[in-house]
PDB file of N, CA and C in Angstrom:
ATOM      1  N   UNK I   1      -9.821  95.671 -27.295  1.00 92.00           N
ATOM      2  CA  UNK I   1     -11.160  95.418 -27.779  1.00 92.00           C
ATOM      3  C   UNK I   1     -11.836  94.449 -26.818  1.00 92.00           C
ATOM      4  N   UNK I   2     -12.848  94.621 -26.257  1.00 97.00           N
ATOM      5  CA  UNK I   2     -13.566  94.116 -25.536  1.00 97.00           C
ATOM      6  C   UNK I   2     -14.643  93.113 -26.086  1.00 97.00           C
ATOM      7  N   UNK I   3     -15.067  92.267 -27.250  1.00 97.00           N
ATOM      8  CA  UNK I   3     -16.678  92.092 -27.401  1.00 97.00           C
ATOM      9  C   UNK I   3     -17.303  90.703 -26.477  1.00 97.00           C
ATOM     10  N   UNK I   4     -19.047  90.642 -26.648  1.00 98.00           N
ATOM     11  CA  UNK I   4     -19.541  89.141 -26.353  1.00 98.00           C
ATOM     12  C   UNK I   4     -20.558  89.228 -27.443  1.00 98.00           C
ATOM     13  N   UNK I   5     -20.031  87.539 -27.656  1.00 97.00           N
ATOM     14  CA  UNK I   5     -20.538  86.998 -28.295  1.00 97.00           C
ATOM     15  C   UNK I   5     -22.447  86.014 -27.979  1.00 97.00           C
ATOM     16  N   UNK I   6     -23.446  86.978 -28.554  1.00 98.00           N
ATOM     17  CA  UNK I   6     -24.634  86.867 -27.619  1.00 98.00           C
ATOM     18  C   UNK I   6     -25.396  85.515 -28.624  1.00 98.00           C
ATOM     19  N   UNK I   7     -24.991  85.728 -29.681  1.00 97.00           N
ATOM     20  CA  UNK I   7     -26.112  85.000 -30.700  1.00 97.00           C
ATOM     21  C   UNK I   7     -25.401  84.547 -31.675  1.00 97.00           C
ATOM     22  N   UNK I   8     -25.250  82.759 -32.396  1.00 96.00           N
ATOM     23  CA  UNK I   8     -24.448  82.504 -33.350  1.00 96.00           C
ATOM     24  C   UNK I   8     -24.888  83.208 -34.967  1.00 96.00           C
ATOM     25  N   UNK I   9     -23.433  83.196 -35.515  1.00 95.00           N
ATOM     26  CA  UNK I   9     -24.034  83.552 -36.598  1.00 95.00           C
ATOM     27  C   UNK I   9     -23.633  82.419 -37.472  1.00 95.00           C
ATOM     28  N   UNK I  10     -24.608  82.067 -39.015  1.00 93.00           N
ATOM     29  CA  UNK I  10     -24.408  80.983 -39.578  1.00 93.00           C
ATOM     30  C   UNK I  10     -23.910  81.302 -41.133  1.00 93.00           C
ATOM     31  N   UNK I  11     -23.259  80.572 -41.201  1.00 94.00           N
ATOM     32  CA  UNK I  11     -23.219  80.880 -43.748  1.00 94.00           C
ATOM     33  C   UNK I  11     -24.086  81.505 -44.025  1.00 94.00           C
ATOM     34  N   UNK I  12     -23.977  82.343 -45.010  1.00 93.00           N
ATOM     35  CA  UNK I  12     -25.009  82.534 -45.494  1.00 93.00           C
ATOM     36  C   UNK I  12     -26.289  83.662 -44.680  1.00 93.00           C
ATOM     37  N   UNK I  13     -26.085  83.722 -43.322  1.00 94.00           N
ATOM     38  CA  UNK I  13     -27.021  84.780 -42.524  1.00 94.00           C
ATOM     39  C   UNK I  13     -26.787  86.341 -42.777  1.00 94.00           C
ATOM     40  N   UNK I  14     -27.633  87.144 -43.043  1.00 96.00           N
ATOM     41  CA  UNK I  14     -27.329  88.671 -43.978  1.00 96.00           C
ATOM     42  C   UNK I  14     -26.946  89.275 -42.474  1.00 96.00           C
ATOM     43  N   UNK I  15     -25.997  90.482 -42.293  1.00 98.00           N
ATOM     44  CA  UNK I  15     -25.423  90.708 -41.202  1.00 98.00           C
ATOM     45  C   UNK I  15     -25.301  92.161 -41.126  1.00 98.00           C
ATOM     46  N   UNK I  16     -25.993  92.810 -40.209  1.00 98.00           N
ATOM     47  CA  UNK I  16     -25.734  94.441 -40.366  1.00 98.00           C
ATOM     48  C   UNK I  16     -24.688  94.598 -39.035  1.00 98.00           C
ATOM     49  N   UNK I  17     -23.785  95.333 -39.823  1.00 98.00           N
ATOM     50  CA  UNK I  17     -22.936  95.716 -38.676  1.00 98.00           C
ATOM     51  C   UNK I  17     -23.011  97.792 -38.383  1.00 98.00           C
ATOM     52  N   UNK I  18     -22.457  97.810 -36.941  1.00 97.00           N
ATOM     53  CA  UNK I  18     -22.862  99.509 -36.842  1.00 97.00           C
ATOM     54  C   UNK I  18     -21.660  99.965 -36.003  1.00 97.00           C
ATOM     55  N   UNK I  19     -20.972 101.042 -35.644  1.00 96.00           N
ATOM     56  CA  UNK I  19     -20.268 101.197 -35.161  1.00 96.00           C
ATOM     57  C   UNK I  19     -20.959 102.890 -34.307  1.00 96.00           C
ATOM     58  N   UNK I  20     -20.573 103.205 -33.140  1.00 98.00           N
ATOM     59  CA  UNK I  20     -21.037 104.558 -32.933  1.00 98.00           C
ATOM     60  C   UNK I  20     -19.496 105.120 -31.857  1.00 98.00           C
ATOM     61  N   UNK I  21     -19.649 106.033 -32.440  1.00 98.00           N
ATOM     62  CA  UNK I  21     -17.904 106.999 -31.419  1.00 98.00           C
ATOM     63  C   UNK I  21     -18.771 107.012 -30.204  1.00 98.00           C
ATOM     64  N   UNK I  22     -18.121 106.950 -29.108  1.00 98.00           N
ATOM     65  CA  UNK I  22     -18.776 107.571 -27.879  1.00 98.00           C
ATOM     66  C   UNK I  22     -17.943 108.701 -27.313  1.00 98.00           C
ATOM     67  N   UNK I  23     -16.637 108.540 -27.518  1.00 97.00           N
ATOM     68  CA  UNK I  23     -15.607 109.967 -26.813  1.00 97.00           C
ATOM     69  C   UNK I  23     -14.227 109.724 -27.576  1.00 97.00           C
ATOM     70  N   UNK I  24     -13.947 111.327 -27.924  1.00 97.00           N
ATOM     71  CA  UNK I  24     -12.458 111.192 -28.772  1.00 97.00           C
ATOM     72  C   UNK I  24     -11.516 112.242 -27.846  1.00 97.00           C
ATOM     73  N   UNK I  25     -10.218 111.684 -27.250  1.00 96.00           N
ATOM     74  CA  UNK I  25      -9.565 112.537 -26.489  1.00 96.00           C
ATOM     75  C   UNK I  25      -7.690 112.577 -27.441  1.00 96.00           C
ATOM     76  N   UNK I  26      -7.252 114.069 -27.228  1.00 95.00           N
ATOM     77  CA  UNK I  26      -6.317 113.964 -27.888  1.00 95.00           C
ATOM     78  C   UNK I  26      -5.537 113.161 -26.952  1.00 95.00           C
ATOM     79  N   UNK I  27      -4.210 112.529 -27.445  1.00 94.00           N
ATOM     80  CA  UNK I  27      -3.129 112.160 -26.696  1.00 94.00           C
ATOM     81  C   UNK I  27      -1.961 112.700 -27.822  1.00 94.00           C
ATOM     82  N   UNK I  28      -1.265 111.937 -27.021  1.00 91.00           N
ATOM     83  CA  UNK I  28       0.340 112.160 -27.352  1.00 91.00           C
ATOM     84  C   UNK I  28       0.960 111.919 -28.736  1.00 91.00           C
ATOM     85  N   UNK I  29       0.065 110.612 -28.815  1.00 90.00           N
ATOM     86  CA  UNK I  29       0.434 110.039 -30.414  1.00 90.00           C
ATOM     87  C   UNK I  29      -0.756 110.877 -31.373  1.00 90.00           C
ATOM     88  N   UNK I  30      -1.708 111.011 -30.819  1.00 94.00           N
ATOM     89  CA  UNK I  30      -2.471 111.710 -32.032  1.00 94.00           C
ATOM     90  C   UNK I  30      -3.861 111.793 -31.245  1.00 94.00           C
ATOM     91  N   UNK I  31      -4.901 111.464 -31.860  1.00 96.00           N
ATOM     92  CA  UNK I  31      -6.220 111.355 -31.115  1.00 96.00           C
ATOM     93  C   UNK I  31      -6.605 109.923 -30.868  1.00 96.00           C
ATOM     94  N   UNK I  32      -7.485 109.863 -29.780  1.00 97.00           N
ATOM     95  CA  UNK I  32      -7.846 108.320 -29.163  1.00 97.00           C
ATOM     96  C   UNK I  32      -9.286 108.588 -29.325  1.00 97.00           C
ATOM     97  N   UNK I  33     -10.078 107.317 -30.365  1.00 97.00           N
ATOM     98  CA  UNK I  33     -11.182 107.399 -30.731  1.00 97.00           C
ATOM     99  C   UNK I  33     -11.803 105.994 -30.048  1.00 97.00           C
ATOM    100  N   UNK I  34     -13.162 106.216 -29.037  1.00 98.00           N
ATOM    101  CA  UNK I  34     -13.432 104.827 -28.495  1.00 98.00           C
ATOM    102  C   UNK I  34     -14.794 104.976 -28.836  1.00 98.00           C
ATOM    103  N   UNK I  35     -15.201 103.424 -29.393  1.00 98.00           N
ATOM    104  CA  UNK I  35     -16.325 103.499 -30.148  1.00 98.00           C
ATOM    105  C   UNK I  35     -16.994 102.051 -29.253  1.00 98.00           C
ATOM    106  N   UNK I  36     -18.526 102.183 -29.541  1.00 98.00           N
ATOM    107  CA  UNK I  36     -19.469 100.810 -29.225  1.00 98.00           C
ATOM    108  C   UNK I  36     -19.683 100.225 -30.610  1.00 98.00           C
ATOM    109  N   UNK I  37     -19.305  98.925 -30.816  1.00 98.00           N
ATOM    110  CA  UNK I  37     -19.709  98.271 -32.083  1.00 98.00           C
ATOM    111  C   UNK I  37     -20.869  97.022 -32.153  1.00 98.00           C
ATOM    112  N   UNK I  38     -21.675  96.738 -32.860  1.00 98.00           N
ATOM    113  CA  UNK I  38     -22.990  95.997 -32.957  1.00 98.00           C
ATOM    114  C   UNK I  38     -23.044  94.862 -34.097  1.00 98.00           C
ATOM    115  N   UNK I  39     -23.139  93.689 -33.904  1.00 98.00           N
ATOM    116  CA  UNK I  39     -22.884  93.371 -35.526  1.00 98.00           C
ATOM    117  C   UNK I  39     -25.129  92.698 -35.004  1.00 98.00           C
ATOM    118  N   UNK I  40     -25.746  92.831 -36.162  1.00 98.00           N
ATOM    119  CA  UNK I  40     -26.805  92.234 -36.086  1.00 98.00           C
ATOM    120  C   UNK I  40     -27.658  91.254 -37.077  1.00 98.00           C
ATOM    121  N   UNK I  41     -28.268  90.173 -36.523  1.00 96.00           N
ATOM    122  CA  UNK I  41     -28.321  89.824 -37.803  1.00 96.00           C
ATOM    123  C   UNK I  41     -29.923  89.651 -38.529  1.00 96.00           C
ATOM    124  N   UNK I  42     -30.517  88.778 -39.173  1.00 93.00           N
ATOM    125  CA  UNK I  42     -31.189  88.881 -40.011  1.00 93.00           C
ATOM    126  C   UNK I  42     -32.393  89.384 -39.310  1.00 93.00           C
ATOM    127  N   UNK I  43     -32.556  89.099 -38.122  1.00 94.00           N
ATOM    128  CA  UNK I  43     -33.910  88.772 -37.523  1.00 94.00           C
ATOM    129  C   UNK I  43     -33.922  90.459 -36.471  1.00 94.00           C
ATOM    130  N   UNK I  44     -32.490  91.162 -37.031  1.00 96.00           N
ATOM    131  CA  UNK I  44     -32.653  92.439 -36.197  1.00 96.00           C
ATOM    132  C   UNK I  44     -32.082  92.914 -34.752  1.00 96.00           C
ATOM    133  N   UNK I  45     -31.278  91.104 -34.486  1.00 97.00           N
ATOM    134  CA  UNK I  45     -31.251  91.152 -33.279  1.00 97.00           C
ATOM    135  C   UNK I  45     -29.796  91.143 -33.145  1.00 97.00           C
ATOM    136  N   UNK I  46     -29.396  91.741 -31.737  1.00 98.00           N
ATOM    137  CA  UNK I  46     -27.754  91.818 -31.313  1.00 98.00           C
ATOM    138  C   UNK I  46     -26.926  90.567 -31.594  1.00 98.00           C
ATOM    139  N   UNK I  47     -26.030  90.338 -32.408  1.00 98.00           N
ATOM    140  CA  UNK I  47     -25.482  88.847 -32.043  1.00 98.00           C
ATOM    141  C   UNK I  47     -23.814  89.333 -31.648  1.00 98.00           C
ATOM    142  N   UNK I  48     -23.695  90.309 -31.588  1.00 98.00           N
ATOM    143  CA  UNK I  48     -22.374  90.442 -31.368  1.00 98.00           C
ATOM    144  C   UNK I  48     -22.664  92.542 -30.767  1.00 98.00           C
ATOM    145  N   UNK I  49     -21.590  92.467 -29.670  1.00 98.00           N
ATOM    146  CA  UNK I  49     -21.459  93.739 -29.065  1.00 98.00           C
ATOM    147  C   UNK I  49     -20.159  93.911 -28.396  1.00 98.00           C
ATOM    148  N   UNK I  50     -19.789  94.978 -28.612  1.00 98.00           N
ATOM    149  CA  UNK I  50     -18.300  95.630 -28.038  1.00 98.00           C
ATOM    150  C   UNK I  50     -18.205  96.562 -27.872  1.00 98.00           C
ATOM    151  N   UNK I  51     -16.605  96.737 -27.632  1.00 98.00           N
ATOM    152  CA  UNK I  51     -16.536  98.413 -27.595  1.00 98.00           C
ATOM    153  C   UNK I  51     -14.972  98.073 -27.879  1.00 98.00           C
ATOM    154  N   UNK I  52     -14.427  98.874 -28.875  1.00 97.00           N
ATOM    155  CA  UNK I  52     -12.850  99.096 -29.455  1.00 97.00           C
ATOM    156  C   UNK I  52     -12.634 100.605 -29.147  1.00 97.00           C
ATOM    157  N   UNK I  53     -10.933 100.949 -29.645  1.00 97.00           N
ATOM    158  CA  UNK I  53     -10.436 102.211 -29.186  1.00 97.00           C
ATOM    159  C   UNK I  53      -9.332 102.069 -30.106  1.00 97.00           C
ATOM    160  N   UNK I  54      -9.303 103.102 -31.288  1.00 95.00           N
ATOM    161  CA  UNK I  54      -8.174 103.057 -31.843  1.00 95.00           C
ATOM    162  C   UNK I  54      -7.825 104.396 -32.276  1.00 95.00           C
ATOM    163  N   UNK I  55      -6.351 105.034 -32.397  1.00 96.00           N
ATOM    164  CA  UNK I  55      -5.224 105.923 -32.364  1.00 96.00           C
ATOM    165  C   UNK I  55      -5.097 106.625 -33.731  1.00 96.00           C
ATOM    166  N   UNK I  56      -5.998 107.615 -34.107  1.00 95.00           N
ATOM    167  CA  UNK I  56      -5.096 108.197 -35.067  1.00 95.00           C
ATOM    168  C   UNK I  56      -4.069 109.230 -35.185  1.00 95.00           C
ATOM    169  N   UNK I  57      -2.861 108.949 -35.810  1.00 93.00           N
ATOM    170  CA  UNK I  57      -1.729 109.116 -35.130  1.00 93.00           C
ATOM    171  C   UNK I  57      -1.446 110.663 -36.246  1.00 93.00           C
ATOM    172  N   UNK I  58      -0.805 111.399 -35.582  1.00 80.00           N
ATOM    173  CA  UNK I  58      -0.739 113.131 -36.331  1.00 80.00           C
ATOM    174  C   UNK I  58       0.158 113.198 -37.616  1.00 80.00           C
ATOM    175  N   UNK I  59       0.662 111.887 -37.964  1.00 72.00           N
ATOM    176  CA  UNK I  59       1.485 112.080 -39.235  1.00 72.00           C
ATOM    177  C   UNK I  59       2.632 112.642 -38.823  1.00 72.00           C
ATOM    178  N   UNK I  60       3.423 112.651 -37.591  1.00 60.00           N
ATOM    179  CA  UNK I  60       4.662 113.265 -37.726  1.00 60.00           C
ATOM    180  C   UNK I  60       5.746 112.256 -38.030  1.00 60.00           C
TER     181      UNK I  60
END
């Protein structure tokens, strides 16, 4: 997981968070899902941005 931290957030500040897939490739263990994530807060604005990648695995 990669994020930066652009803007503090405080108690109490209302917080929209968003997540969007950008590319899902199968692998070995199952599928590899890598996403951009956003958390924003009251005023609309970026306070947090990343990008994660996590494995869902085929159940064997």
């Amino acid at each position: 997981m990669k994020i930066k931290f652009k803007l503090p957030i405080f108690p109490n500040d209302e917080i929209t968070t968003e997540g969007t897939i950008k590319k899902t490739e199968e692998v070995s263990q199952g599928t590899l899902i890598k996403c951009n994530i956003t958390v924003k807060n009251h005023h609309d604005q970026i306070a947090i941005s990343g990008e994660t990648a996590v494995t869902i695995t085929n159940g064997e």
